[in-house]
PDB file of C-alpha atoms and ligand atoms in Angstrom:
ATOM      1  CA  MET V 181       0.091  -0.161   0.113  1.00  0.00           C
ATOM      2  CA  LYS V 182       1.002   3.500  -0.716  1.00  0.00           C
ATOM      3  CA  LYS V 183       2.584   5.808   1.990  1.00  0.00           C
ATOM      4  CA  LEU V 184       0.908   8.754   2.820  1.00  0.00           C
ATOM      5  CA  LYS V 185       2.149  12.160   3.545  1.00  0.00           C
ATOM      6  CA  LEU V 186       0.134  14.455   5.782  1.00  0.00           C
ATOM      7  CA  ALA V 187       0.825  18.443   6.013  1.00  0.00           C
ATOM      8  CA  HIS V 188      -0.174  19.493   9.450  1.00  0.00           C
ATOM      9  CA  LEU V 189      -0.313  23.348   8.380  1.00  0.00           C
ATOM     10  CA  TYR V 190       0.569  26.158  10.971  1.00  0.00           C
ATOM     11  CA  PRO V 191      -0.110  24.100  14.112  1.00  0.00           C
ATOM     12  CA  GLN V 192       1.513  26.684  16.229  1.00  0.00           C
ATOM     13  CA  LEU V 193      -1.356  29.363  15.509  1.00  0.00           C
ATOM     14  CA  LEU V 194      -4.460  27.257  14.671  1.00  0.00           C
ATOM     15  CA  ASN V 195      -4.706  24.455  17.099  1.00  0.00           C
ATOM     16  CA  ILE V 196      -7.908  24.822  19.639  1.00  0.00           C
ATOM     17  CA  TYR V 197     -10.074  22.637  21.382  1.00  0.00           C
ATOM     18  CA  GLY V 198      -7.502  19.613  20.613  1.00  0.00           C
ATOM     19  CA  ASP V 199      -7.595  20.061  17.014  1.00  0.00           C
ATOM     20  CA  MET V 200      -4.107  18.058  16.774  1.00  0.00           C
ATOM     21  CA  GLY V 201      -6.603  15.007  17.840  1.00  0.00           C
ATOM     22  CA  ASN V 202      -7.563  15.089  14.134  1.00  0.00           C
ATOM     23  CA  VAL V 203      -4.071  14.527  13.273  1.00  0.00           C
ATOM     24  CA  LEU V 204      -3.352  11.827  15.506  1.00  0.00           C
ATOM     25  CA  ALA V 205      -6.776  10.479  14.533  1.00  0.00           C
ATOM     26  CA  ILE V 206      -5.311   9.986  10.920  1.00  0.00           C
ATOM     27  CA  LYS V 207      -1.883   8.709  12.126  1.00  0.00           C
ATOM     28  CA  LYS V 208      -3.115   5.825  14.500  1.00  0.00           C
ATOM     29  CA  ARG V 209      -5.924   4.787  12.213  1.00  0.00           C
ATOM     30  CA  CYS V 210      -2.885   4.304   9.806  1.00  0.00           C
ATOM     31  CA  GLU V 211      -0.623   2.590  12.113  1.00  0.00           C
ATOM     32  CA  TRP V 212      -3.026   0.112  13.291  1.00  0.00           C
ATOM     33  CA  ARG V 213      -3.727  -1.290   9.611  1.00  0.00           C
ATOM     34  CA  GLY V 214       0.444  -0.923   8.966  1.00  0.00           C
ATOM     35  CA  ILE V 215      -0.188   1.921   6.379  1.00  0.00           C
ATOM     36  CA  ASP V 216       3.032   4.081   6.523  1.00  0.00           C
ATOM     37  CA  ILE V 217       2.368   7.652   7.247  1.00  0.00           C
ATOM     38  CA  GLU V 218       4.788  10.797   7.817  1.00  0.00           C
ATOM     39  CA  VAL V 219       3.162  13.728   9.551  1.00  0.00           C
ATOM     40  CA  ASP V 220       4.768  17.084   8.409  1.00  0.00           C
ATOM     41  CA  GLU V 221       4.283  20.097  10.392  1.00  0.00           C
ATOM     42  CA  ILE V 222       4.297  23.292   8.402  1.00  0.00           C
ATOM     43  CA  ASN V 223       4.764  26.608   9.900  1.00  0.00           C
ATOM     44  CA  ILE V 224       5.279  30.003   8.832  1.00  0.00           C
ATOM     45  CA  GLY V 225       7.549  30.568   6.421  1.00  0.00           C
ATOM     46  CA  ASP V 226       8.013  26.938   5.506  1.00  0.00           C
ATOM     47  CA  LYS V 227       8.188  25.921   2.156  1.00  0.00           C
ATOM     48  CA  ILE V 228       5.129  23.318   1.514  1.00  0.00           C
ATOM     49  CA  ASP V 229       5.655  20.237  -0.983  1.00  0.00           C
ATOM     50  CA  LYS V 230       3.246  17.710  -2.161  1.00  0.00           C
ATOM     51  CA  HIS V 231       1.283  15.766   0.326  1.00  0.00           C
ATOM     52  CA  ASP V 232      -1.528  13.601   0.161  1.00  0.00           C
ATOM     53  CA  ILE V 233      -3.416  15.315   3.173  1.00  0.00           C
ATOM     54  CA  TYR V 234      -3.690  18.502   4.226  1.00  0.00           C
ATOM     55  CA  PHE V 235      -4.841  19.225   7.705  1.00  0.00           C
ATOM     56  CA  ILE V 236      -5.423  23.043   9.300  1.00  0.00           C
ATOM     57  CA  GLY V 237      -7.266  23.684  12.634  1.00  0.00           C
ATOM     58  CA  GLY V 238      -9.321  26.302  14.213  1.00  0.00           C
ATOM     59  CA  GLY V 239      -7.856  29.510  16.083  1.00  0.00           C
ATOM     60  CA  GLN V 240      -8.621  33.209  16.962  1.00  0.00           C
ATOM     61  CA  ASP V 241      -9.200  35.735  14.504  1.00  0.00           C
ATOM     62  CA  ALA V 242      -5.860  37.242  15.763  1.00  0.00           C
ATOM     63  CA  GLN V 243      -4.022  33.917  14.465  1.00  0.00           C
ATOM     64  CA  GLN V 244      -5.968  33.985  11.514  1.00  0.00           C
ATOM     65  CA  ILE V 245      -4.672  37.058  10.537  1.00  0.00           C
ATOM     66  CA  GLU V 246      -1.149  35.714  10.210  1.00  0.00           C
ATOM     67  CA  VAL V 247      -2.091  32.305   8.391  1.00  0.00           C
ATOM     68  CA  SER V 248      -4.242  34.310   5.862  1.00  0.00           C
ATOM     69  CA  GLN V 249      -1.324  36.259   4.966  1.00  0.00           C
ATOM     70  CA  GLU V 250       1.069  33.331   4.837  1.00  0.00           C
ATOM     71  CA  LEU V 251      -1.283  31.256   2.771  1.00  0.00           C
ATOM     72  CA  GLN V 252      -1.511  33.685   0.195  1.00  0.00           C
ATOM     73  CA  ARG V 253       2.219  32.685  -0.490  1.00  0.00           C
ATOM     74  CA  HIS V 254       0.930  29.252  -1.258  1.00  0.00           C
ATOM     75  CA  LYS V 255      -2.657  29.858  -2.723  1.00  0.00           C
ATOM     76  CA  ARG V 256      -1.830  28.595  -6.201  1.00  0.00           C
ATOM     77  CA  PHE V 257       0.072  25.618  -4.928  1.00  0.00           C
ATOM     78  CA  LEU V 258      -2.823  24.326  -2.761  1.00  0.00           C
ATOM     79  CA  GLN V 259      -5.397  25.073  -5.604  1.00  0.00           C
ATOM     80  CA  ASP V 260      -3.478  22.975  -7.752  1.00  0.00           C
ATOM     81  CA  GLU V 261      -3.371  20.286  -4.705  1.00  0.00           C
ATOM     82  CA  ARG V 262      -6.957  20.513  -4.770  1.00  0.00           C
ATOM     83  CA  ASP V 263      -7.188  19.468  -8.479  1.00  0.00           C
ATOM     84  CA  ARG V 264      -5.105  16.908  -8.006  1.00  0.00           C
ATOM     85  CA  MET V 265      -7.767  15.644  -5.526  1.00  0.00           C
ATOM     86  CA  ALA V 266      -5.459  15.893  -2.486  1.00  0.00           C
ATOM     87  CA  VAL V 267      -7.593  15.566   0.569  1.00  0.00           C
ATOM     88  CA  PHE V 268      -7.878  18.664   2.827  1.00  0.00           C
ATOM     89  CA  LEU V 269      -9.542  19.251   6.017  1.00  0.00           C
ATOM     90  CA  GLY V 270      -9.875  22.439   7.700  1.00  0.00           C
ATOM     91  CA  ILE V 271     -11.731  22.962  10.890  1.00  0.00           C
ATOM     92  CA  CYS V 272     -13.516  26.258  12.013  1.00  0.00           C
ATOM     93  CA  GLY V 273     -10.997  29.159  11.813  1.00  0.00           C
ATOM     94  CA  GLY V 274      -9.029  27.144   8.955  1.00  0.00           C
ATOM     95  CA  TYR V 275     -12.252  26.078   7.300  1.00  0.00           C
ATOM     96  CA  GLN V 276     -13.112  29.493   6.937  1.00  0.00           C
ATOM     97  CA  LEU V 277      -9.696  30.430   5.352  1.00  0.00           C
ATOM     98  CA  MET V 278     -10.467  27.594   2.817  1.00  0.00           C
ATOM     99  CA  GLY V 279     -13.012  29.746   1.153  1.00  0.00           C
ATOM    100  CA  HIS V 280     -12.808  33.224  -0.514  1.00  0.00           C
ATOM    101  CA  TYR V 281     -12.438  35.639   2.668  1.00  0.00           C
ATOM    102  CA  TYR V 282     -13.490  35.593   6.357  1.00  0.00           C
ATOM    103  CA  GLN V 283     -14.698  39.298   7.396  1.00  0.00           C
ATOM    104  CA  PRO V 284     -14.097  39.545  11.009  1.00  0.00           C
ATOM    105  CA  HIS V 285     -16.201  41.929  13.136  1.00  0.00           C
ATOM    106  CA  ASN V 286     -13.554  44.856  13.309  1.00  0.00           C
ATOM    107  CA  GLY V 287     -10.841  44.886  10.862  1.00  0.00           C
ATOM    108  CA  ASP V 288      -9.963  43.855   7.439  1.00  0.00           C
ATOM    109  CA  LYS V 289     -11.438  41.110   5.360  1.00  0.00           C
ATOM    110  CA  LEU V 290      -8.871  38.281   5.781  1.00  0.00           C
ATOM    111  CA  PRO V 291      -8.464  36.452   2.528  1.00  0.00           C
ATOM    112  CA  GLY V 292      -8.641  33.048   1.913  1.00  0.00           C
ATOM    113  CA  ILE V 293      -7.120  30.466  -0.716  1.00  0.00           C
ATOM    114  CA  SER V 294     -10.330  29.802  -2.257  1.00  0.00           C
ATOM    115  CA  ILE V 295     -10.347  26.108  -2.796  1.00  0.00           C
ATOM    116  CA  ILE V 296     -13.702  25.959  -1.809  1.00  0.00           C
ATOM    117  CA  ASP V 297     -16.664  28.120  -2.880  1.00  0.00           C
ATOM    118  CA  ALA V 298     -17.547  29.571   0.130  1.00  0.00           C
ATOM    119  CA  TYR V 299     -17.131  33.168   2.374  1.00  0.00           C
ATOM    120  CA  THR V 300     -17.636  33.900   5.667  1.00  0.00           C
ATOM    121  CA  VAL V 301     -18.958  37.207   7.931  1.00  0.00           C
ATOM    122  CA  ALA V 302     -18.693  37.453  11.480  1.00  0.00           C
ATOM    123  CA  GLY V 303     -22.351  37.376  12.930  1.00  0.00           C
ATOM    124  CA  GLU V 304     -23.605  39.061  15.982  1.00  0.00           C
ATOM    125  CA  LYS V 305     -24.068  36.134  18.309  1.00  0.00           C
ATOM    126  CA  ARG V 306     -21.491  33.101  18.889  1.00  0.00           C
ATOM    127  CA  PHE V 307     -22.805  29.798  18.309  1.00  0.00           C
ATOM    128  CA  ILE V 308     -21.061  27.623  21.413  1.00  0.00           C
ATOM    129  CA  GLY V 309     -22.164  24.066  21.631  1.00  0.00           C
ATOM    130  CA  ASN V 310     -22.868  20.255  20.664  1.00  0.00           C
ATOM    131  CA  VAL V 311     -23.615  19.440  16.973  1.00  0.00           C
ATOM    132  CA  THR V 312     -25.214  16.734  15.202  1.00  0.00           C
ATOM    133  CA  ALA V 313     -25.544  16.646  11.504  1.00  0.00           C
ATOM    134  CA  HIS V 314     -26.908  13.921   9.234  1.00  0.00           C
ATOM    135  CA  THR V 315     -24.339  13.433   6.237  1.00  0.00           C
ATOM    136  CA  ASP V 316     -24.841  11.405   2.933  1.00  0.00           C
ATOM    137  CA  LEU V 317     -21.192  10.710   2.880  1.00  0.00           C
ATOM    138  CA  VAL V 318     -20.788   8.270   5.057  1.00  0.00           C
ATOM    139  CA  GLU V 319     -22.208   5.400   7.350  1.00  0.00           C
ATOM    140  CA  PRO V 320     -23.569   5.477  10.056  1.00  0.00           C
ATOM    141  CA  ASP V 321     -25.063   8.831   8.787  1.00  0.00           C
ATOM    142  CA  THR V 322     -24.371  11.341  11.668  1.00  0.00           C
ATOM    143  CA  LEU V 323     -21.350  13.503  12.216  1.00  0.00           C
ATOM    144  CA  VAL V 324     -20.989  14.938  15.801  1.00  0.00           C
ATOM    145  CA  GLY V 325     -18.795  17.396  17.186  1.00  0.00           C
ATOM    146  CA  PHE V 326     -18.632  20.720  19.321  1.00  0.00           C
ATOM    147  CA  GLU V 327     -18.805  24.457  17.660  1.00  0.00           C
ATOM    148  CA  ASN V 328     -17.634  27.607  18.528  1.00  0.00           C
ATOM    149  CA  HIS V 329     -17.877  30.563  16.245  1.00  0.00           C
ATOM    150  CA  SER V 330     -19.392  33.815  15.539  1.00  0.00           C
ATOM    151  CA  GLY V 331     -18.456  33.454  11.756  1.00  0.00           C
ATOM    152  CA  LEU V 332     -20.928  32.608   9.204  1.00  0.00           C
ATOM    153  CA  THR V 333     -20.173  30.845   6.361  1.00  0.00           C
ATOM    154  CA  TYR V 334     -22.158  30.548   2.916  1.00  0.00           C
ATOM    155  CA  LEU V 335     -21.522  28.148   0.133  1.00  0.00           C
ATOM    156  CA  SER V 336     -22.335  28.776  -3.593  1.00  0.00           C
ATOM    157  CA  GLY V 337     -21.584  26.693  -6.986  1.00  0.00           C
ATOM    158  CA  GLU V 338     -20.272  23.363  -6.672  1.00  0.00           C
ATOM    159  CA  THR V 339     -19.240  23.428  -3.099  1.00  0.00           C
ATOM    160  CA  THR V 340     -22.015  21.496  -0.985  1.00  0.00           C
ATOM    161  CA  PRO V 341     -22.455  20.879   2.688  1.00  0.00           C
ATOM    162  CA  ILE V 342     -21.019  17.689   4.255  1.00  0.00           C
ATOM    163  CA  GLY V 343     -24.288  17.265   6.316  1.00  0.00           C
ATOM    164  CA  LYS V 344     -27.624  18.836   7.277  1.00  0.00           C
ATOM    165  CA  VAL V 345     -27.649  20.123  11.118  1.00  0.00           C
ATOM    166  CA  LEU V 346     -29.917  18.103  13.333  1.00  0.00           C
ATOM    167  CA  THR V 347     -28.748  19.967  16.793  1.00  0.00           C
ATOM    168  CA  GLY V 348     -26.861  22.967  16.871  1.00  0.00           C
ATOM    169  CA  ASN V 349     -25.864  25.656  14.455  1.00  0.00           C
ATOM    170  CA  GLY V 350     -23.294  24.505  11.736  1.00  0.00           C
ATOM    171  CA  ASN V 351     -22.621  27.103   8.924  1.00  0.00           C
ATOM    172  CA  ASN V 352     -24.381  29.751   9.627  1.00  0.00           C
ATOM    173  CA  GLY V 353     -27.443  28.999  11.732  1.00  0.00           C
ATOM    174  CA  LYS V 354     -30.176  29.632   9.088  1.00  0.00           C
ATOM    175  CA  ASP V 355     -29.866  27.073   6.211  1.00  0.00           C
ATOM    176  CA  LYS V 356     -29.569  24.106   8.293  1.00  0.00           C
ATOM    177  CA  THR V 357     -25.965  23.210   6.700  1.00  0.00           C
ATOM    178  CA  GLU V 358     -23.018  22.079   8.202  1.00  0.00           C
ATOM    179  CA  GLY V 359     -19.456  22.313   6.599  1.00  0.00           C
ATOM    180  CA  ALA V 360     -18.384  22.154   2.865  1.00  0.00           C
ATOM    181  CA  ARG V 361     -16.887  19.906   0.447  1.00  0.00           C
ATOM    182  CA  TYR V 362     -15.373  20.814  -3.377  1.00  0.00           C
ATOM    183  CA  LYS V 363     -13.442  17.783  -4.771  1.00  0.00           C
ATOM    184  CA  ASN V 364     -11.479  15.953  -2.025  1.00  0.00           C
ATOM    185  CA  ALA V 365     -11.388  19.492   0.142  1.00  0.00           C
ATOM    186  CA  PHE V 366     -13.731  19.443   3.191  1.00  0.00           C
ATOM    187  CA  GLY V 367     -14.298  22.018   5.699  1.00  0.00           C
ATOM    188  CA  THR V 368     -16.176  21.651   9.126  1.00  0.00           C
ATOM    189  CA  TYR V 369     -17.185  23.837  12.150  1.00  0.00           C
ATOM    190  CA  LEU V 370     -16.779  20.611  14.135  1.00  0.00           C
ATOM    191  CA  HIS V 371     -13.985  20.824  16.717  1.00  0.00           C
ATOM    192  CA  GLY V 372     -14.030  18.021  19.333  1.00  0.00           C
ATOM    193  CA  SER V 373     -11.643  16.674  18.203  1.00  0.00           C
ATOM    194  CA  PHE V 374     -13.790  15.597  15.089  1.00  0.00           C
ATOM    195  CA  LEU V 375     -12.231  12.569  13.699  1.00  0.00           C
ATOM    196  CA  PRO V 376     -11.606  10.517  16.965  1.00  0.00           C
ATOM    197  CA  LYS V 377     -15.439  10.764  17.359  1.00  0.00           C
ATOM    198  CA  ASN V 378     -16.014  10.339  13.858  1.00  0.00           C
ATOM    199  CA  PRO V 379     -14.437   7.085  12.902  1.00  0.00           C
ATOM    200  CA  HIS V 380     -16.341   6.645   9.694  1.00  0.00           C
ATOM    201  CA  PHE V 381     -15.435   9.877   8.281  1.00  0.00           C
ATOM    202  CA  THR V 382     -11.844   9.551   9.400  1.00  0.00           C
ATOM    203  CA  ASP V 383     -11.575   6.499   7.226  1.00  0.00           C
ATOM    204  CA  TYR V 384     -13.943   7.969   4.499  1.00  0.00           C
ATOM    205  CA  LEU V 385     -10.627  10.634   4.057  1.00  0.00           C
ATOM    206  CA  LEU V 386      -8.293   7.975   4.351  1.00  0.00           C
ATOM    207  CA  GLU V 387     -10.228   6.005   1.214  1.00  0.00           C
ATOM    208  CA  LEU V 388      -9.755   9.118  -0.830  1.00  0.00           C
ATOM    209  CA  ALA V 389      -6.129   9.566   0.108  1.00  0.00           C
ATOM    210  CA  LEU V 390      -5.626   5.736  -0.574  1.00  0.00           C
ATOM    211  CA  GLY V 391      -7.467   5.440  -3.565  1.00  0.00           C
ATOM    212  CA  ILE V 392      -8.870   1.932  -1.782  1.00  0.00           C
ATOM    213  CA  LYS V 393     -10.975   1.136   1.247  1.00  0.00           C
ATOM    214  CA  PRO V 394      -9.256   0.817   4.205  1.00  0.00           C
ATOM    215  CA  GLU V 395      -9.674  -2.245   6.271  1.00  0.00           C
ATOM    216  CA  PRO V 396     -12.374  -2.241   9.254  1.00  0.00           C
ATOM    217  CA  LEU V 397     -10.959  -1.580  12.702  1.00  0.00           C
ATOM    218  CA  ASP V 398     -12.314  -2.473  16.009  1.00  0.00           C
ATOM    219  CA  ASP V 399     -14.385   0.919  16.793  1.00  0.00           C
ATOM    220  CA  GLU V 400     -16.379   0.086  19.903  1.00  0.00           C
ATOM    221  CA  ILE V 401     -14.959   2.751  21.874  1.00  0.00           C
ATOM    222  CA  GLU V 402     -15.005   5.477  19.051  1.00  0.00           C
ATOM    223  CA  TYR V 403     -18.815   4.744  18.504  1.00  0.00           C
ATOM    224  CA  MET V 404     -19.314   4.944  21.966  1.00  0.00           C
ATOM    225  CA  ALA V 405     -18.104   8.680  22.037  1.00  0.00           C
ATOM    226  CA  HIS V 406     -19.639   9.307  19.112  1.00  0.00           C
ATOM    227  CA  ASN V 407     -23.390   7.665  19.760  1.00  0.00           C
ATOM    228  CA  ALA V 408     -23.162   9.743  23.466  1.00  0.00           C
ATOM    229  CA  LEU V 409     -23.053  13.066  21.626  1.00  0.00           C
ATOM    230  CA  ILE V 410     -25.916  12.134  19.191  1.00  0.00           C
ATOM    231  CA  ASN V 411     -28.498  15.271  19.550  1.00  0.00           C
ATOM    232  CA  LYS V 412     -27.003  15.796  22.864  1.00  0.00           C
ATOM    233  CA  LYS V 413     -28.081  19.726  23.871  1.00  0.00           C
ATOM    234  CA  TYR V 414     -24.987  21.513  25.416  1.00  0.00           C
TER     235      TYR V 414
HETATM  236  N1  LIG S 185     -12.548  33.285  14.701  1.00  0.00           N
HETATM  237  C1  LIG S 185     -13.401  32.125  14.155  1.00  0.00           C
HETATM  238  C2  LIG S 185     -15.248  32.783  14.373  1.00  0.00           C
HETATM  239  O1  LIG S 185     -15.127  33.059  15.894  1.00  0.00           O
HETATM  240  C3  LIG S 185     -12.987  31.046  14.301  1.00  0.00           C
HETATM  241  C4  LIG S 185     -13.082  30.188  15.520  1.00  0.00           C
HETATM  242  C5  LIG S 185     -12.668  28.997  15.932  1.00  0.00           C
HETATM  243  O2  LIG S 185     -11.628  28.484  15.003  1.00  0.00           O
HETATM  244  N2  LIG S 185     -12.987  28.210  16.691  1.00  0.00           N
HETATM  245  O3  LIG S 185     -15.991  32.390  13.681  1.00  0.00           O
END
């Protein structure tokens, strides 16, 4: 089986609510199956070379300013990687920067890298709490996580939500959508960490990166965590 390379973008700036756990979930689920995986941390000023999976976590507006500027240097490269069908996962603040821009409450619009057709504008209230979404992408058909954002994200064109909100707010609290997908680039507001509690989604990302379905694992504990959060009110 091919060796996987994962780039963790700007972990020193964007890593809240244990977003790092997403990288660990991918790494561990590879190791448990004997799949070779290399994790490279990319920090400000670093060059980025080709990877199979790119991960970017969430953070506060202040850190997003620095990452937004840095990402502009890599925008074309990352768009080419998306077109090559590399897998991307962005959480919350990282998700917002995968779109065209994030307009904070105060201050300048932060440009994104436009690898998904989406934009985000800071709203009046902060959405905090557990989220359950229904999804058509994986079985079982639920995604769970914890959201904390004031940004309201709107999708257009060929970018589609990854789920429909059952509990919580998701992209904007109005249209019941949660997360986004264009090609193999995915974004979501779900922290938690997201992937450890959603092993089926982790394996879906691995399947896209490997080109074959990874063999099943014993996920009893992971699904206990998943099921405990379904439709849980904050
Ligand atoms: N600053 C963004 C917002 O509040 C992102 C927050 C986050 O990543 N948790 O909308």
